[in-house]
Amino acid sequence: MREANRIVSKILDELGEAVKPGVPTMLFEDICRKRCDEFGVRPAFLGYQGFPYALCCSVNEEIVHGFPSKERILKEGDIVSFDMGVVYDGFYGDSARTFGVGKVSHEAQKLMDVTRESLYIGIEQAVPGNNLYDVSAAIQSYVEGFGFGIVRRFVGHGIGSHLHEKPEIPNFVPKGMAGVPLKAGMVLAIEPMVTLGSYEVEMLGDRWTAVTKDRKLSAHFEHTVAVTHEGPRILSLSE
Ligand code: MG
Ligand code: MG
């Protein structure tokens, strides 16, 4: 799983380097597919429940599962979220990052910073003996402390020989539910999606792209993390 995630993080590095004003978002899909071919891995999302691309590419108010497009040209001040996964030797890697396009507004930068930081704060709780919802609570309280919204509709997940395994990992604490105890050997894809306004979600007509109902910006960061006796091990860290 480290190898699958190493490849994902390498491709995300390269996508990030290619982000600039004036490029169509299909460019990132092309890079993603080419690099998957070169690494000899299968893109995990392509064809998953009918998803038509290797890369989820979500701009501004798009939260997740956006389609790359030849017509969508990035412009200065946009933010763009890339979510991608690969299968290597039967095991999955899954990671996501949001990038600013050129110079972004102060609030867009703050949103990205808080979302990334909330992921690391959640990861710190991914240790044996903790409860899964310790991860959820840490993310939620950090994000809500800034007055931002935590998306409820989409959650993290276990990951291994399937892309989505149990348990679901909400980025908020669900009322009246008990989370599972964390044990060494579990691998979790933790992925807060954070909004500048309300956390309410709307689906676009393509039946995939999720946007904020109030059309305010949204950011998304994700790591695949192994729970070990030595602490959380982030498998999708860049080298
Ligand atoms: Mg993902
Ligand atoms: Mg995921």
Tab-separated table of C-alpha atoms and ligand atoms in Angstrom:
chain	number	residue	atom	x	y	z
A	1	MET	CA	0.000	0.000	0.000
A	2	ARG	CA	2.969	2.285	0.532
A	3	GLU	CA	3.961	1.750	-3.096
A	4	ALA	CA	0.432	2.447	-4.382
A	5	ASN	CA	0.305	5.595	-2.281
A	6	ARG	CA	3.835	6.651	-3.176
A	7	ILE	CA	2.777	6.642	-6.822
A	8	VAL	CA	-0.392	8.617	-6.018
A	9	SER	CA	1.603	11.231	-4.106
A	10	LYS	CA	4.153	11.505	-6.918
A	11	ILE	CA	1.393	12.086	-9.475
A	12	LEU	CA	-0.283	14.646	-7.196
A	13	ASP	CA	3.068	16.464	-6.911
A	14	GLU	CA	3.231	16.631	-10.694
A	15	LEU	CA	-0.370	17.780	-11.046
A	16	GLY	CA	0.318	20.537	-8.540
A	17	GLU	CA	3.326	21.712	-10.527
A	18	ALA	CA	1.159	21.942	-13.654
A	19	VAL	CA	-1.486	24.156	-12.027
A	20	LYS	CA	-1.492	27.651	-13.538
A	21	PRO	CA	-3.935	30.120	-15.037
A	22	GLY	CA	-4.977	29.393	-18.648
A	23	VAL	CA	-4.840	25.594	-18.672
A	24	PRO	CA	-7.890	23.361	-19.216
A	25	THR	CA	-8.591	20.909	-16.413
A	26	MET	CA	-8.417	18.031	-18.925
A	27	LEU	CA	-4.638	18.591	-18.880
A	28	PHE	CA	-4.527	17.027	-15.413
A	29	GLU	CA	-6.510	13.982	-16.502
A	30	ASP	CA	-4.037	13.520	-19.374
A	31	ILE	CA	-1.038	13.755	-17.023
A	32	CYS	CA	-2.680	11.392	-14.553
A	33	ARG	CA	-3.404	8.701	-17.168
A	34	LYS	CA	0.020	9.002	-18.787
A	35	ARG	CA	1.802	8.653	-15.463
A	36	CYS	CA	-0.367	5.702	-14.394
A	37	ASP	CA	0.653	3.978	-17.657
A	38	GLU	CA	4.317	4.736	-17.005
A	39	PHE	CA	4.129	3.450	-13.431
A	40	GLY	CA	2.247	0.373	-14.634
A	41	VAL	CA	-0.691	0.974	-12.312
A	42	ARG	CA	-4.419	1.115	-12.909
A	43	PRO	CA	-6.249	4.340	-12.064
A	44	ALA	CA	-8.630	3.339	-9.285
A	45	PHE	CA	-11.465	5.740	-10.071
A	46	LEU	CA	-11.782	5.159	-13.830
A	47	GLY	CA	-14.955	3.103	-14.266
A	48	TYR	CA	-15.567	2.928	-10.498
A	49	GLN	CA	-19.369	2.811	-10.239
A	50	GLY	CA	-19.276	4.281	-13.739
A	51	PHE	CA	-17.057	7.292	-12.961
A	52	PRO	CA	-15.733	8.294	-16.398
A	53	TYR	CA	-12.264	9.667	-15.522
A	54	ALA	CA	-9.051	8.694	-13.760
A	55	LEU	CA	-8.997	11.971	-11.832
A	56	CYS	CA	-11.554	13.848	-9.796
A	57	CYS	CA	-10.958	17.491	-10.589
A	58	SER	CA	-13.145	19.924	-8.634
A	59	VAL	CA	-12.868	23.698	-9.067
A	60	ASN	CA	-13.956	26.340	-6.529
A	61	GLU	CA	-17.497	25.525	-5.308
A	62	GLU	CA	-17.122	21.959	-6.559
A	63	ILE	CA	-16.430	19.802	-3.513
A	64	VAL	CA	-15.547	16.427	-4.971
A	65	HIS	CA	-16.061	14.092	-7.961
A	66	GLY	CA	-15.789	16.912	-10.526
A	67	PHE	CA	-15.080	15.985	-14.151
A	68	PRO	CA	-11.898	17.143	-15.889
A	69	SER	CA	-12.893	19.199	-18.943
A	70	LYS	CA	-11.378	20.663	-22.104
A	71	GLU	CA	-13.685	23.654	-21.726
A	72	ARG	CA	-12.968	24.462	-18.088
A	73	ILE	CA	-9.972	26.790	-18.141
A	74	LEU	CA	-8.335	27.589	-14.814
A	75	LYS	CA	-8.084	31.275	-14.009
A	76	GLU	CA	-6.078	33.277	-11.529
A	77	GLY	CA	-7.637	33.035	-8.070
A	78	ASP	CA	-9.393	29.675	-8.596
A	79	ILE	CA	-8.758	26.759	-6.296
A	80	VAL	CA	-8.669	23.233	-7.711
A	81	SER	CA	-8.973	19.939	-5.839
A	82	PHE	CA	-7.435	16.772	-7.226
A	83	ASP	CA	-8.492	13.417	-5.815
A	84	MET	CA	-6.944	10.290	-7.249
A	85	GLY	CA	-6.275	6.672	-6.530
A	86	VAL	CA	-4.374	3.799	-8.089
A	87	VAL	CA	-4.239	0.033	-7.734
A	88	TYR	CA	-0.766	-1.455	-7.372
A	89	ASP	CA	-0.391	-5.223	-7.064
A	90	GLY	CA	-3.963	-5.521	-5.828
A	91	PHE	CA	-3.732	-2.761	-3.226
A	92	TYR	CA	-5.166	0.739	-3.321
A	93	GLY	CA	-3.764	4.185	-2.735
A	94	ASP	CA	-6.016	7.252	-2.365
A	95	SER	CA	-5.090	10.873	-1.705
A	96	ALA	CA	-6.345	14.373	-2.432
A	97	ARG	CA	-5.018	17.918	-2.349
A	98	THR	CA	-6.309	21.388	-3.178
A	99	PHE	CA	-4.111	23.912	-5.000
A	100	GLY	CA	-4.461	27.638	-5.553
A	101	VAL	CA	-4.245	28.914	-9.133
A	102	GLY	CA	-1.813	31.833	-9.220
A	103	LYS	CA	-2.606	34.345	-6.502
A	104	VAL	CA	-5.705	33.442	-4.505
A	105	SER	CA	-7.763	35.475	-2.048
A	106	HIS	CA	-6.864	35.543	1.616
A	107	GLU	CA	-9.986	33.560	2.501
A	108	ALA	CA	-9.309	30.908	-0.165
A	109	GLN	CA	-5.793	30.459	1.204
A	110	LYS	CA	-7.133	30.235	4.745
A	111	LEU	CA	-9.677	27.605	3.676
A	112	MET	CA	-6.951	25.462	2.093
A	113	ASP	CA	-4.614	25.888	5.073
A	114	VAL	CA	-7.301	24.977	7.617
A	115	THR	CA	-8.437	21.952	5.587
A	116	ARG	CA	-4.884	20.609	5.226
A	117	GLU	CA	-4.138	21.233	8.896
A	118	SER	CA	-7.401	19.562	9.990
A	119	LEU	CA	-6.312	16.420	8.133
A	120	TYR	CA	-3.027	16.274	10.068
A	121	ILE	CA	-4.830	16.982	13.343
A	122	GLY	CA	-7.188	14.088	12.599
A	123	ILE	CA	-4.298	11.809	11.643
A	124	GLU	CA	-2.639	12.405	15.042
A	125	GLN	CA	-5.630	10.643	16.620
A	126	ALA	CA	-5.261	7.538	14.421
A	127	VAL	CA	-3.516	5.444	17.066
A	128	PRO	CA	-4.334	2.037	18.576
A	129	GLY	CA	-6.626	2.338	21.591
A	130	ASN	CA	-8.338	5.484	20.351
A	131	ASN	CA	-11.843	5.452	18.964
A	132	LEU	CA	-12.435	6.208	15.283
A	133	TYR	CA	-14.536	9.197	16.297
A	134	ASP	CA	-11.531	10.727	18.069
A	135	VAL	CA	-10.286	11.349	14.515
A	136	SER	CA	-13.681	12.767	13.502
A	137	ALA	CA	-13.960	14.994	16.590
A	138	ALA	CA	-10.465	16.434	16.174
A	139	ILE	CA	-11.161	17.422	12.570
A	140	GLN	CA	-14.603	18.834	13.314
A	141	SER	CA	-13.598	20.962	16.296
A	142	TYR	CA	-10.556	22.379	14.492
A	143	VAL	CA	-12.501	23.303	11.353
A	144	GLU	CA	-15.563	24.679	13.140
A	145	GLY	CA	-13.252	26.790	15.324
A	146	PHE	CA	-12.601	28.852	12.191
A	147	GLY	CA	-16.306	29.097	11.376
A	148	PHE	CA	-15.928	26.885	8.319
A	149	GLY	CA	-18.290	24.054	7.352
A	150	ILE	CA	-17.486	20.341	7.480
A	151	VAL	CA	-19.175	18.394	4.698
A	152	ARG	CA	-21.375	15.557	6.050
A	153	ARG	CA	-22.479	14.000	2.784
A	154	PHE	CA	-19.045	12.547	1.941
A	155	VAL	CA	-16.759	10.764	4.367
A	156	GLY	CA	-13.444	8.922	4.564
A	157	HIS	CA	-13.169	5.149	4.549
A	158	GLY	CA	-11.092	2.119	5.251
A	159	ILE	CA	-8.900	1.110	2.306
A	160	GLY	CA	-6.891	-1.972	1.350
A	161	SER	CA	-7.599	-4.513	-1.364
A	162	HIS	CA	-10.715	-2.454	-2.138
A	163	LEU	CA	-10.956	1.297	-2.633
A	164	HIS	CA	-13.745	1.736	-0.108
A	165	GLU	CA	-13.767	-0.556	2.908
A	166	LYS	CA	-15.357	-0.335	6.324
A	167	PRO	CA	-15.427	1.711	8.449
A	168	GLU	CA	-16.831	4.990	7.152
A	169	ILE	CA	-14.820	7.868	8.604
A	170	PRO	CA	-16.981	10.950	9.080
A	171	ASN	CA	-15.255	14.297	9.571
A	172	PHE	CA	-17.822	15.102	12.254
A	173	VAL	CA	-19.134	13.079	15.175
A	174	PRO	CA	-22.464	11.490	14.222
A	175	LYS	CA	-25.004	11.906	17.000
A	176	GLY	CA	-25.985	8.797	18.926
A	177	MET	CA	-23.485	6.520	17.218
A	178	ALA	CA	-20.449	4.722	18.622
A	179	GLY	CA	-17.280	4.642	16.549
A	180	VAL	CA	-15.128	1.530	16.326
A	181	PRO	CA	-11.926	1.130	18.356
A	182	LEU	CA	-8.786	1.668	16.289
A	183	LYS	CA	-6.329	-1.217	16.054
A	184	ALA	CA	-2.838	-1.569	14.644
A	185	GLY	CA	-3.008	-2.788	11.064
A	186	MET	CA	-6.057	-0.780	10.043
A	187	VAL	CA	-5.545	1.508	7.064
A	188	LEU	CA	-7.733	4.588	6.833
A	189	ALA	CA	-8.347	7.130	4.073
A	190	ILE	CA	-9.029	10.293	6.058
A	191	GLU	CA	-10.413	13.099	3.910
A	192	PRO	CA	-11.937	16.278	5.295
A	193	MET	CA	-13.927	18.408	2.832
A	194	VAL	CA	-14.327	21.908	4.167
A	195	THR	CA	-16.448	24.836	2.994
A	196	LEU	CA	-16.290	28.596	3.459
A	197	GLY	CA	-20.017	28.681	4.161
A	198	SER	CA	-22.691	26.069	4.752
A	199	TYR	CA	-21.782	22.383	4.528
A	200	GLU	CA	-24.899	21.632	2.499
A	201	VAL	CA	-24.271	19.859	-0.779
A	202	GLU	CA	-26.015	19.866	-4.139
A	203	MET	CA	-25.422	17.434	-6.998
A	204	LEU	CA	-25.013	18.750	-10.549
A	205	GLY	CA	-26.882	17.315	-13.528
A	206	ASP	CA	-23.932	15.061	-14.439
A	207	ARG	CA	-24.930	13.096	-11.294
A	208	TRP	CA	-21.335	13.091	-10.024
A	209	THR	CA	-20.140	16.618	-9.344
A	210	ALA	CA	-20.937	17.706	-5.789
A	211	VAL	CA	-21.044	21.468	-5.201
A	212	THR	CA	-21.741	23.615	-2.173
A	213	LYS	CA	-25.401	24.613	-2.121
A	214	ASP	CA	-24.414	28.243	-1.443
A	215	ARG	CA	-21.731	28.029	-4.177
A	216	LYS	CA	-19.003	29.108	-1.762
A	217	LEU	CA	-15.520	27.616	-2.053
A	218	SER	CA	-14.646	24.139	-0.860
A	219	ALA	CA	-11.286	22.426	-0.235
A	220	HIS	CA	-10.350	18.748	0.156
A	221	PHE	CA	-7.258	17.018	1.514
A	222	GLU	CA	-6.841	13.261	1.951
A	223	HIS	CA	-4.167	10.850	3.085
A	224	THR	CA	-4.087	7.080	3.342
A	225	VAL	CA	-2.857	6.332	6.860
A	226	ALA	CA	-1.811	3.060	8.539
A	227	VAL	CA	-2.570	2.689	12.251
A	228	THR	CA	0.567	1.192	13.837
A	229	HIS	CA	1.951	0.646	17.340
A	230	GLU	CA	4.563	3.289	16.470
A	231	GLY	CA	1.785	5.786	15.680
A	232	PRO	CA	0.042	6.852	12.493
A	233	ARG	CA	2.030	6.195	9.334
A	234	ILE	CA	1.029	8.366	6.381
A	235	LEU	CA	1.428	6.141	3.327
A	236	SER	CA	0.622	8.890	0.812
A	237	LEU	CA	3.269	11.397	1.914
A	238	SER	CA	5.466	12.809	-0.814
A	239	GLU	CA	9.104	11.826	-0.650
B	1	MG	MG	-9.729	10.130	-2.661
B	2	MG	MG	-10.992	8.444	-0.440
